[in-house]
Short mmCIF file of C-alpha atoms and ligand atoms in Angstrom, two decimals:
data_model
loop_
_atom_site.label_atom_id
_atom_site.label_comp_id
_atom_site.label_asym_id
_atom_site.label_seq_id
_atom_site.Cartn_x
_atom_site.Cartn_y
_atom_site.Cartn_z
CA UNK A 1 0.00 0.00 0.00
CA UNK A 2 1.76 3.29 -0.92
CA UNK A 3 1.96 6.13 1.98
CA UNK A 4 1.55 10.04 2.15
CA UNK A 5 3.33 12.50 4.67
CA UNK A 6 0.99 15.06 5.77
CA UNK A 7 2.88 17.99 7.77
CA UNK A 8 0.08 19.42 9.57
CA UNK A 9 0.07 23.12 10.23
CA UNK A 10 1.84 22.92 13.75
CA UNK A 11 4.69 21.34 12.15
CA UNK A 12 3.52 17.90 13.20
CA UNK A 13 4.52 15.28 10.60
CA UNK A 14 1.75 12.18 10.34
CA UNK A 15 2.54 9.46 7.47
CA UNK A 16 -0.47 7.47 6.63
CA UNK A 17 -1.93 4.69 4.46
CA UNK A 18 -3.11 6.12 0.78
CA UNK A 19 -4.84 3.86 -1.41
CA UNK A 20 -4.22 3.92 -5.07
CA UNK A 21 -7.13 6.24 -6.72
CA UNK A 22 -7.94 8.15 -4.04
CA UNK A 23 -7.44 11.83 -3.98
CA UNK A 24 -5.39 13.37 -0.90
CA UNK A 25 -8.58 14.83 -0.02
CA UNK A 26 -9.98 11.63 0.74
CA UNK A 27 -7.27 10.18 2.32
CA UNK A 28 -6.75 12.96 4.59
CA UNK A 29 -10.76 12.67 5.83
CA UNK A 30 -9.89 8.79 5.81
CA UNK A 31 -7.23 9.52 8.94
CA UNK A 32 -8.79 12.28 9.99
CA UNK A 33 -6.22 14.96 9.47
CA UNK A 34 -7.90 18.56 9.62
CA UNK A 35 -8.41 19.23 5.85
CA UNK A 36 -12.06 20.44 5.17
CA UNK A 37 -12.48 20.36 1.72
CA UNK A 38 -16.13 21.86 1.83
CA UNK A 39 -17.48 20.88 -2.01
CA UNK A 40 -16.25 17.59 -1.83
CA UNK A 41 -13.77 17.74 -4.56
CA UNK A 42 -16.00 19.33 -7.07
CA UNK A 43 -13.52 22.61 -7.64
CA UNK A 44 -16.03 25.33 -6.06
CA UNK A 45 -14.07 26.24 -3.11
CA UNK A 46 -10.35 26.36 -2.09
CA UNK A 47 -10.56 24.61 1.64
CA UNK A 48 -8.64 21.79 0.37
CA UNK A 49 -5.82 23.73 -0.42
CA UNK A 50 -2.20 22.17 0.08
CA UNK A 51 1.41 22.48 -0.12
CA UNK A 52 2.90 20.50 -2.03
CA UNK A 53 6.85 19.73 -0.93
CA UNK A 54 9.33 21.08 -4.08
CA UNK A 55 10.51 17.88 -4.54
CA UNK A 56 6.84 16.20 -5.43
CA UNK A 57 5.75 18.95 -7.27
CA UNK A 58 6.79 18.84 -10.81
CA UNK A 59 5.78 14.61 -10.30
CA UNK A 60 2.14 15.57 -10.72
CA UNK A 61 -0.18 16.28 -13.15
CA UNK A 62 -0.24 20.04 -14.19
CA UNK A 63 -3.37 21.89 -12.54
CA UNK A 64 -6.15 22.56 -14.79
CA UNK A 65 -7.11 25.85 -15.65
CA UNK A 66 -10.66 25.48 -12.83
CA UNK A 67 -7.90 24.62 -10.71
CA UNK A 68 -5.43 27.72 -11.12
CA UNK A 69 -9.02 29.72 -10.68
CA UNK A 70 -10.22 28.48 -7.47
CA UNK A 71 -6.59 28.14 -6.07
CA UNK A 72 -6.34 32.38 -6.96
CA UNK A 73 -8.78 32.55 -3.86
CA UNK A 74 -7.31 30.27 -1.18
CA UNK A 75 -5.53 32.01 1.65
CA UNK A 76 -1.57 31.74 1.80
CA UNK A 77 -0.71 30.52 -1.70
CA UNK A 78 2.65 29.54 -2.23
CA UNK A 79 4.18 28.31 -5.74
CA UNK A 80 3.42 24.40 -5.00
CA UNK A 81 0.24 24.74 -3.97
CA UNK A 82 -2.66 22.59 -4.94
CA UNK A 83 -6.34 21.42 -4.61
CA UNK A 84 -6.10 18.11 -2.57
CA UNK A 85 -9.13 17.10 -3.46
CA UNK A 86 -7.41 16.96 -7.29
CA UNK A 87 -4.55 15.19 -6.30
CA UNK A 88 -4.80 11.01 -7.33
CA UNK A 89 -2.84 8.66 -5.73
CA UNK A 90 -0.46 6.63 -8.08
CA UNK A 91 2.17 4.45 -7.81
CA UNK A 92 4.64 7.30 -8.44
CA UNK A 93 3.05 9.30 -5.94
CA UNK A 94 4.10 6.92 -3.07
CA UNK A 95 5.55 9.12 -0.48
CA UNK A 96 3.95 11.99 -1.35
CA UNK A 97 4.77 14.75 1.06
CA UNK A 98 2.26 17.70 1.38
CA UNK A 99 1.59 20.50 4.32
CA UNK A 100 -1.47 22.32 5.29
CA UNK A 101 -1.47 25.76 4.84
CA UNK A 102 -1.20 27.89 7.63
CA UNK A 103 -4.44 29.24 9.04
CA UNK A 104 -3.63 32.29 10.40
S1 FES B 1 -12.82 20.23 -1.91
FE1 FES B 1 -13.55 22.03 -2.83
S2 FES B 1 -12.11 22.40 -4.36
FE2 FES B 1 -11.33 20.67 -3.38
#
C-alpha cells in the first residue's frame, strides 16, 4: 500500500496509508487529518488547499485551468500549492509529502 506525509500546520509530521485512486482529499478525511475540503472535490471552493513539498511537485499532473481559478482565492498561496481534493494517488506518488497551509 503506498503512503503520504501530511505535515500538519503545527509542524507535526503524520505518514499514513493512501490507497491507489484516491485523492489526498480523501485520504486525509480517511485519517482524519484537519483538511475540510467543503465541495467535496468538485472545484467550487479552495478549503482543500495544500502544499505541495518542491521535490513532489513537478511529479504531478499540471493543474487545470478550474484549478489555477479556485486556487487564486485560497488564503496563503505559495508556488506548489494545490487542490487536494485533485490530487490522485499513483504508484509514483508513493511518499507523497504535502503540508497544510497555515491558518492564520
Ligand atoms: S474540496 Fe472544494 S475544491 Fe477541493
Amino acid at each position: 500500500m503506498p503512503h503520504m506525509i501530511f505535515i500538519e500546520s503545527d509542524g507535526t509530521r503524520r505518514e499514513v496509508d493512501a490507497p491507489l485512486g484516491l485523492s489526498v482529499l480523501e485520504i486525509a478525511h480517511k485519517h482524519g487529518v484537519d483538511l475540510e475540503g467543503a465541495c467535496e472535490g468538485s472545484l467550487a471552493c479552495a478549503t482543500c488547499h495544500v502544499v505541495v513539498d518542491p521535490d513532489w511537485a513537478p511529479k504531478l499532473t499540471a493543474p487545470t485551468e478550474d484549478e489555477e481559478d479556485m486556487l487564486d482565492l485560497a488564503f496563503g498561496l505559495e508556488k506548489t500549492s494545490r487542490l487536494g481534493c485533485q490530487i490522485v494517488m499513483t504508484e509514483a506518488l508513493d511518499g507523497l509529502v504535502v503540508r497544510l497551509p497555515r491558518t492564520a
